[in-house]
Coordinates of C-alpha atoms in Angstrom, one line a residue:
M1 CA 7.7 29.8 16.6
N2 CA 7.4 28.3 13.1
E3 CA 9.9 25.6 11.9
T4 CA 12.3 27.9 10.3
S5 CA 12.8 30.1 13.3
L6 CA 13.0 27.3 15.6
V7 CA 15.9 25.9 13.5
V8 CA 17.5 29.3 13.3
A9 CA 17.4 29.7 17.0
A10 CA 18.7 26.2 17.6
Q11 CA 21.9 26.9 15.4
A12 CA 22.4 30.1 17.4
G13 CA 22.8 28.2 20.7
D14 CA 19.1 28.5 21.9
R15 CA 18.9 25.4 24.3
R16 CA 15.3 25.4 24.6
A17 CA 14.6 25.9 20.6
L18 CA 16.9 22.8 20.4
D19 CA 15.0 20.7 22.8
H20 CA 11.9 21.5 21.1
L21 CA 13.3 20.7 17.6
V22 CA 14.3 17.1 18.8
A23 CA 11.0 16.7 20.4
A24 CA 9.1 17.9 17.4
Y25 CA 11.2 15.7 15.1
L26 CA 12.1 12.4 16.8
P27 CA 8.8 11.0 15.7
L28 CA 9.3 11.5 12.3
V29 CA 12.8 10.1 12.4
Y30 CA 11.6 7.2 14.4
T31 CA 8.8 6.5 11.6
I32 CA 11.2 6.6 8.8
V33 CA 13.5 3.8 10.4
R34 CA 10.8 2.2 11.8
R35 CA 9.5 1.8 8.3
A36 CA 12.8 0.4 6.8
L37 CA 14.0 -2.0 9.8
S38 CA 12.0 -4.4 11.4
D39 CA 14.2 -5.1 14.2
R40 CA 13.3 -3.1 17.1
A41 CA 16.6 -2.8 19.0
D42 CA 18.0 -1.7 15.2
V43 CA 15.5 0.9 14.9
D44 CA 16.5 2.4 18.2
D45 CA 20.2 2.5 17.2
V46 CA 19.8 3.7 14.1
V47 CA 17.2 6.7 15.4
Q48 CA 19.8 7.5 17.9
E49 CA 22.6 7.8 15.2
T50 CA 20.6 9.9 13.2
M51 CA 19.8 12.5 15.8
L52 CA 23.5 12.8 16.9
R53 CA 24.8 13.2 13.7
A54 CA 21.7 15.9 12.8
L55 CA 22.8 17.8 16.1
R56 CA 26.6 17.8 15.3
E57 CA 25.8 19.3 11.9
L58 CA 23.0 21.3 12.7
R59 CA 25.1 24.5 12.5
A60 CA 26.3 23.7 8.9
L61 CA 22.5 23.4 7.6
R62 CA 22.8 26.6 5.6
A63 CA 18.8 26.7 4.5
P64 CA 16.9 26.5 7.6
E65 CA 13.5 26.2 5.8
S66 CA 14.9 22.9 4.3
F67 CA 15.1 21.3 7.7
R68 CA 12.5 18.4 7.2
P69 CA 13.9 17.0 4.3
W70 CA 17.4 17.6 5.1
L71 CA 16.8 15.5 8.5
A72 CA 15.2 12.8 6.3
T73 CA 18.2 12.8 4.2
I74 CA 20.5 11.7 7.2
A75 CA 17.9 9.2 8.6
T76 CA 18.0 7.6 5.2
R77 CA 21.8 7.6 4.8
Q78 CA 22.1 6.2 8.5
I79 CA 19.4 3.3 7.2
S80 CA 21.6 2.6 4.2
T81 CA 24.8 2.4 6.2
H82 CA 23.1 -0.1 8.6
I83 CA 21.3 -1.9 6.2
H84 CA 25.2 -2.8 4.4
R85 CA 26.2 -3.7 7.9
R86 CA 23.4 -5.8 8.4
Q87 CA 23.6 -7.7 5.2
A88 CA 27.4 -8.8 5.9
D89 CA 25.9 -10.4 8.5
A90 CA 22.8 -11.9 7.3
R91 CA 23.4 -15.3 7.2
R92 CA 23.8 -15.0 11.2
T93 CA 20.4 -13.4 11.4
V94 CA 17.0 -14.9 12.5
P95 CA 14.5 -14.8 9.7
L96 CA 11.8 -12.4 10.6
D97 CA 9.1 -15.6 10.4
E98 CA 11.2 -17.0 13.4
V99 CA 11.4 -14.0 15.9
T100 CA 8.0 -15.0 17.6
D101 CA 9.7 -18.4 18.2
L102 CA 12.6 -17.5 19.7
P103 CA 12.6 -19.0 23.4
D104 CA 14.7 -16.1 24.9
A105 CA 12.8 -13.1 23.3
D106 CA 11.0 -10.9 26.1
P107 CA 7.2 -11.2 25.8
E108 CA 7.1 -7.3 25.0
S109 CA 9.0 -8.1 21.9
R110 CA 7.0 -10.9 20.7
A111 CA 3.6 -9.1 21.5
L112 CA 4.9 -6.1 19.5
T113 CA 5.8 -8.4 16.6
N114 CA 2.6 -10.2 16.7
V115 CA 0.4 -7.0 16.6
E116 CA 2.6 -5.2 14.1
L117 CA 3.1 -7.9 11.7
S118 CA -0.8 -9.0 11.4
G119 CA -2.5 -8.8 8.4
H120 CA -1.8 -6.4 5.6
R121 CA 0.8 -4.8 7.8
R122 CA 2.9 -8.3 8.3
Q123 CA 2.6 -9.1 4.5
A124 CA 4.1 -5.7 3.6
V125 CA 6.9 -6.2 6.0
H126 CA 7.7 -9.4 4.7
A127 CA 7.5 -8.1 1.0
S128 CA 9.7 -4.8 1.9
Q129 CA 12.4 -7.3 3.0
W130 CA 12.7 -8.5 -0.4
L131 CA 13.5 -5.0 -1.9
D132 CA 16.9 -3.6 -2.8
P133 CA 18.6 -1.4 -0.1
D134 CA 17.8 1.8 -2.1
D135 CA 14.0 0.5 -2.5
Q136 CA 13.8 -0.2 1.4
R137 CA 14.9 3.6 2.1
L138 CA 12.5 4.9 -0.8
L139 CA 9.6 2.9 0.9
S140 CA 10.3 4.4 4.3
L141 CA 10.2 7.7 2.9
W142 CA 7.1 6.9 0.5
W143 CA 4.9 5.7 3.4
L144 CA 5.5 9.3 4.9
E145 CA 4.4 10.8 2.0
T146 CA 1.2 8.6 1.5
A147 CA 0.4 9.4 5.5
G148 CA 0.9 13.2 4.7
Q149 CA 4.0 13.7 6.9
L150 CA 6.2 14.4 3.7
T151 CA 5.5 16.0 0.6
R152 CA 6.7 14.8 -2.8
T153 CA 8.9 17.7 -2.7
E154 CA 10.5 16.9 0.4
L155 CA 10.7 13.3 -0.7
A156 CA 12.9 14.6 -3.7
A157 CA 15.0 16.6 -1.7
A158 CA 15.8 13.6 0.7
L159 CA 16.8 11.6 -2.1
G160 CA 18.8 14.2 -3.5
T161 CA 16.9 14.2 -7.0
S162 CA 14.3 16.1 -9.2
L163 CA 10.9 15.7 -8.7
A164 CA 10.3 14.1 -11.9
H165 CA 13.0 11.6 -11.2
A166 CA 11.5 11.1 -7.7
G167 CA 8.5 9.9 -9.5
V168 CA 9.8 7.6 -11.6
R169 CA 11.8 5.7 -8.5
V170 CA 8.8 5.7 -6.6
Q171 CA 6.8 4.1 -9.3
R172 CA 9.6 1.5 -9.8
M173 CA 9.8 0.8 -6.3
R174 CA 6.0 0.3 -6.2
N175 CA 6.1 -2.1 -8.7
Q176 CA 8.7 -4.1 -7.1
L177 CA 6.6 -4.2 -4.1
E178 CA 3.8 -5.6 -5.6
L179 CA 6.0 -8.4 -7.0
S180 CA 7.5 -8.9 -3.8
R181 CA 3.9 -9.2 -2.3
S182 CA 3.0 -11.6 -4.7
L183 CA 6.1 -13.7 -3.8
V184 CA 5.2 -13.5 -0.2
A185 CA 1.7 -14.7 -0.9
A186 CA 2.9 -17.6 -2.9
L187 CA 5.4 -18.4 -0.3
E188 CA 2.8 -18.1 2.4
A189 CA -0.1 -20.0 0.6
H190 CA -1.7 -23.2 2.3
P191 CA -1.1 -25.5 1.0
R192 CA 2.0 -24.2 -0.6
C193 CA 2.7 -25.3 -4.4
V194 CA 4.6 -28.6 -4.6
G195 CA 6.8 -27.0 -7.3
L196 CA 7.4 -23.8 -5.2
T197 CA 8.4 -26.1 -2.4
A198 CA 10.9 -27.9 -4.5
A199 CA 12.4 -24.7 -6.0
V200 CA 13.2 -23.1 -2.6
E201 CA 14.7 -26.6 -0.9
D202 CA 17.9 -25.0 -0.6
W203 CA 16.8 -21.5 0.3
D204 CA 18.1 -20.4 3.7
G205 CA 15.1 -18.5 4.5
V206 CA 16.9 -15.2 4.0
P207 CA 15.5 -12.6 1.1
S208 CA 18.2 -11.9 -1.5
P209 CA 18.0 -10.8 -5.0
L210 CA 19.2 -14.0 -6.5
W211 CA 16.3 -15.8 -4.8
R212 CA 13.7 -13.2 -5.4
K213 CA 14.6 -13.9 -9.2
R214 CA 14.2 -17.5 -8.7
I215 CA 11.0 -17.4 -6.9
T216 CA 9.4 -14.7 -8.9
R217 CA 10.3 -16.6 -12.4
H218 CA 8.5 -19.9 -10.7
V219 CA 5.7 -18.2 -9.4
R220 CA 4.9 -16.4 -12.9
S221 CA 5.1 -19.5 -14.7
C222 CA 2.8 -21.5 -12.1
P223 CA -0.7 -21.7 -12.6
L224 CA -1.0 -22.9 -8.9
C225 CA 1.0 -20.0 -7.7
I226 CA -0.9 -17.4 -9.8
R227 CA -4.1 -18.5 -8.4
A228 CA -2.7 -17.8 -5.1
T229 CA -1.9 -14.2 -5.9
V230 CA -4.0 -13.0 -8.4
A231 CA -7.7 -12.4 -8.1
V232 CA -10.3 -14.1 -10.2
P233 CA -13.3 -12.2 -11.7
A234 CA -16.9 -12.5 -10.1
A235 CA -19.0 -12.2 -12.7
A236 CA -19.4 -11.3 -16.7
L237 CA -20.4 -7.7 -17.7
V238 CA -20.6 -7.7 -21.2
G239 CA -21.6 -4.9 -23.3
G240 CA -24.9 -3.1 -21.9
A241 CA -26.4 -6.4 -20.6
E242 CA -27.7 -7.1 -17.4
L243 CA -25.4 -9.5 -15.1
T244 CA -26.9 -12.6 -15.9
T245 CA -24.0 -14.8 -16.7
A246 CA -20.7 -15.5 -14.4
R247 CA -17.6 -16.7 -15.4
W248 CA -16.1 -17.0 -12.0
S249 CA -17.1 -19.2 -9.2
A250 CA -15.1 -17.5 -6.4
P251 CA -17.4 -16.3 -3.4
A252 CA -18.4 -12.6 -3.5
A253 CA -18.2 -10.2 -0.5
S254 CA -21.6 -11.9 0.6
G255 CA -20.0 -15.2 1.1
R256 CA -22.3 -16.7 -1.5
P257 CA -21.0 -18.3 -5.0
V258 CA -21.5 -16.2 -8.1
T259 CA -23.9 -18.0 -10.5
A260 CA -25.9 -17.3 -13.2
A261 CA -28.8 -18.0 -11.1
T262 CA -27.6 -15.5 -8.1
A263 CA -26.3 -13.2 -10.9
S264 CA -29.8 -12.7 -12.3
A265 CA -31.4 -11.9 -9.1
R266 CA -29.4 -8.5 -8.8
A267 CA -30.3 -5.4 -10.2
P268 CA -29.2 -4.5 -13.8
A269 CA -25.6 -3.2 -13.8
R270 CA -24.6 -1.4 -17.1
L271 CA -21.7 -0.1 -19.0
G272 CA -21.7 3.7 -19.1
P273 CA -21.8 6.6 -16.5
A274 CA -23.0 5.6 -13.0
S275 CA -22.7 6.8 -9.4
L276 CA -21.9 4.2 -6.7
E277 CA -24.1 4.6 -3.5
S278 CA -23.3 2.5 -0.2
I279 CA -26.0 0.4 1.0
N280 CA -25.6 0.9 4.5
A281 CA -24.9 4.7 4.5
A282 CA -27.5 6.0 2.9
G283 CA -27.3 9.0 0.6
M284 CA -23.2 8.4 0.7
V285 CA -21.5 7.8 -2.6
I286 CA -18.4 7.1 -3.9
T287 CA -16.1 10.2 -4.9
T288 CA -12.7 11.5 -4.3
A289 CA -10.8 14.0 -2.1
D290 CA -7.2 15.1 -3.0
D291 CA -7.3 11.8 -5.4
L292 CA -8.1 9.5 -2.6
G293 CA -11.4 7.4 -2.4
V294 CA -14.0 8.5 0.0
L295 CA -17.8 8.3 0.7
E296 CA -19.4 11.6 0.8
R297 CA -23.3 12.8 0.7
V298 CA -23.7 14.1 -2.9
D299 CA -27.2 14.3 -4.2
A300 CA -28.8 16.0 -7.2
N301 CA -28.5 19.6 -5.3
A302 CA -24.8 19.5 -4.8
D303 CA -22.8 21.8 -7.3
E304 CA -21.6 20.5 -10.4
P305 CA -18.0 20.0 -9.7
A306 CA -19.2 17.6 -6.4
R307 CA -21.6 15.7 -8.6
G308 CA -18.8 15.2 -11.2
R309 CA -16.3 13.7 -9.0
A310 CA -19.0 11.3 -7.9
T311 CA -19.7 9.9 -11.6
F312 CA -17.8 7.4 -13.3
E313 CA -17.8 5.7 -16.7
V314 CA -18.2 2.1 -16.2
V315 CA -15.9 0.6 -18.9
R316 CA -14.9 -3.0 -19.5
G317 CA -12.4 -4.3 -17.2
L318 CA -8.5 -3.0 -18.4
A319 CA -7.0 -6.4 -17.2
D320 CA -10.0 -8.4 -18.1
P321 CA -13.4 -7.4 -20.2
S322 CA -15.5 -9.7 -18.3
C323 CA -14.9 -7.5 -15.4
V324 CA -15.1 -3.5 -15.0
S325 CA -13.0 -0.5 -14.4
F326 CA -14.4 3.1 -13.5
R327 CA -13.0 6.0 -15.3
S328 CA -13.4 9.8 -14.1
R329 CA -14.4 12.5 -16.5
D330 CA -10.9 13.3 -16.8
G331 CA -9.8 10.2 -18.1
R332 CA -8.3 8.8 -15.0
Y333 CA -9.1 5.3 -13.3
L334 CA -10.2 4.5 -9.6
R335 CA -7.5 1.9 -8.4
H336 CA -5.9 0.6 -5.5
S337 CA -2.6 1.0 -4.2
S338 CA -1.2 0.2 -1.0
W339 CA -4.8 -0.8 -0.4
R340 CA -6.5 2.7 -0.6
L341 CA -8.9 3.3 -3.5
R342 CA -7.2 6.2 -5.7
L343 CA -7.5 8.0 -8.9
S344 CA -4.5 7.5 -11.1
Q345 CA -3.5 8.2 -14.8
D346 CA -3.5 4.9 -16.8
E347 CA 0.4 3.9 -16.3
G348 CA 0.0 1.2 -19.0
T349 CA 1.4 -1.6 -17.0
E350 CA -0.2 -4.8 -16.2
L351 CA 0.1 -4.0 -12.5
F352 CA -1.8 -0.9 -13.0
R353 CA -4.5 -2.7 -14.9
G354 CA -4.9 -5.4 -12.6
H355 CA -5.4 -2.7 -9.9
A356 CA -7.9 -0.9 -11.7
T357 CA -10.0 -3.9 -12.6
F358 CA -12.9 -5.1 -10.3
G359 CA -14.9 -8.5 -10.6
V360 CA -18.7 -7.7 -9.8
G361 CA -20.3 -10.1 -7.6
V362 CA -23.5 -10.4 -5.2
G363 CA -23.8 -7.6 -2.5
S364 CA -25.2 -8.2 0.8
V365 CA -28.7 -7.2 -0.2
Q366 CA -30.6 -7.8 -3.4
G367 CA -30.0 -5.0 -6.0
S368 CA -26.3 -4.5 -4.5
V369 CA -23.0 -5.5 -6.0
S370 CA -19.5 -6.3 -4.3
L371 CA -16.5 -5.5 -6.3
E372 CA -13.2 -7.8 -5.9
S373 CA -9.8 -6.7 -6.9
F374 CA -8.6 -8.7 -10.1
N375 CA -5.1 -8.5 -8.6
C376 CA -6.0 -9.6 -5.1
R377 CA -8.2 -12.5 -4.7
G378 CA -10.8 -12.1 -1.9
A379 CA -10.0 -8.7 -1.3
F380 CA -13.2 -6.3 -1.8
L381 CA -13.7 -2.6 -2.1
R382 CA -15.1 -1.5 1.1
H383 CA -15.7 2.0 3.1
R384 CA -14.1 2.3 6.7
D385 CA -14.2 5.6 8.5
R386 CA -15.5 7.1 5.3
K387 CA -12.2 6.2 3.4
L388 CA -12.3 3.6 0.7
W389 CA -10.1 0.7 1.0
V390 CA -9.6 -2.9 -0.7
E391 CA -9.2 -5.4 1.9
P392 CA -9.6 -9.4 2.5
S393 CA -13.0 -10.1 3.5
D394 CA -13.4 -11.6 6.9
G395 CA -16.9 -13.0 6.1
S396 CA -18.8 -10.8 8.8
P397 CA -22.1 -9.4 8.1
G398 CA -20.4 -5.7 8.8
F399 CA -17.8 -6.3 6.4
R400 CA -20.2 -7.6 3.5
A401 CA -22.6 -4.4 4.2
D402 CA -19.7 -2.1 4.0
A403 CA -18.4 -4.0 0.8
S404 CA -21.7 -3.6 -0.9
F405 CA -22.8 -0.8 -3.4
R406 CA -25.7 0.0 -5.6
L407 CA -25.2 1.4 -9.2
R408 CA -27.1 4.2 -9.5
A409 CA -27.9 6.9 -12.1
A410 CA -25.0 9.0 -12.8
L411 CA -25.3 12.4 -10.5
A412 CA -23.6 14.3 -13.4
R413 CA -24.5 14.2 -17.1

């Protein structure tokens, strides 16, 4: 029985269909709420409120085929109600950073928090708490869209807006999330900027629009905080010349500093059409599937569309001409967003230019290069499970190999 038939049967009073409907869509509701809220007890309460309300209002649903976005709309409204209640109580709430220090927190809660807030997930959660309530709800829907659990049409329906307006709202939210990540990175820097420490002396630790504005103003004007949040190029790539000079001294994925001496030892890398081959997955090159960066086996015998997707124009970096950007044949650029590599139209923003710019460094083997994000210092393009990500280097040989590529002759002309 398909989704629509299941909804119709449940509306008619079929108890078994209702049970199947709840079992099928409870994970979706839980994911939406979990992405928007960090407190485990709050999540359970909001999920329960959402499902009870959906069951009460199911008979009034006039378009059974729209059950999924209808349910998502109810979930986002319940989240909104809960957030407004929580904000009224904000000063009595323990900041997220302190949750693992609570002496009476149960071991399971502490373990769950430590696991879920590790690495990028922890920073993303911290950053999301600086978003406005509307953006927090949108973020939970957008994460489901990027995971393939919601379509853009369903997301727009859940927001009660048009596709075009939904796209605008998503882009604005993503820009705010990236700004919030920069804010979090500056606050978490070790050692923290003395000026920032003085600026937040009276802050109670609870994210708010006022403090977001104050902290962001400081971060944008402070060279030390900027260095904590923005990547530095790894080498120069000027004109068609080989990489024989370096303007950066930041370590590349190989862990070695990029200098004129080490740069001259690597294989020539030139502006112009090229394909990028993984050094530890022979024959696998960077290409895209549904606009997401992946590794696939593409060679001269592949059909023209496949070779075209695996060919990029290496151009001067959009954010820094000493770096590089990769332009596809249709004019879009490879950029990272939510740590995934993807093809996107140039949005004309500083954020986009940084995400589409990579510093070129020494790879793990002679003749290979590493590609460091301009906006995320220490984060490199690497493959994992044949998907392409931008992630901070852990310094291991495995990571260095995953983050090293050869610039080879273009597969398509």
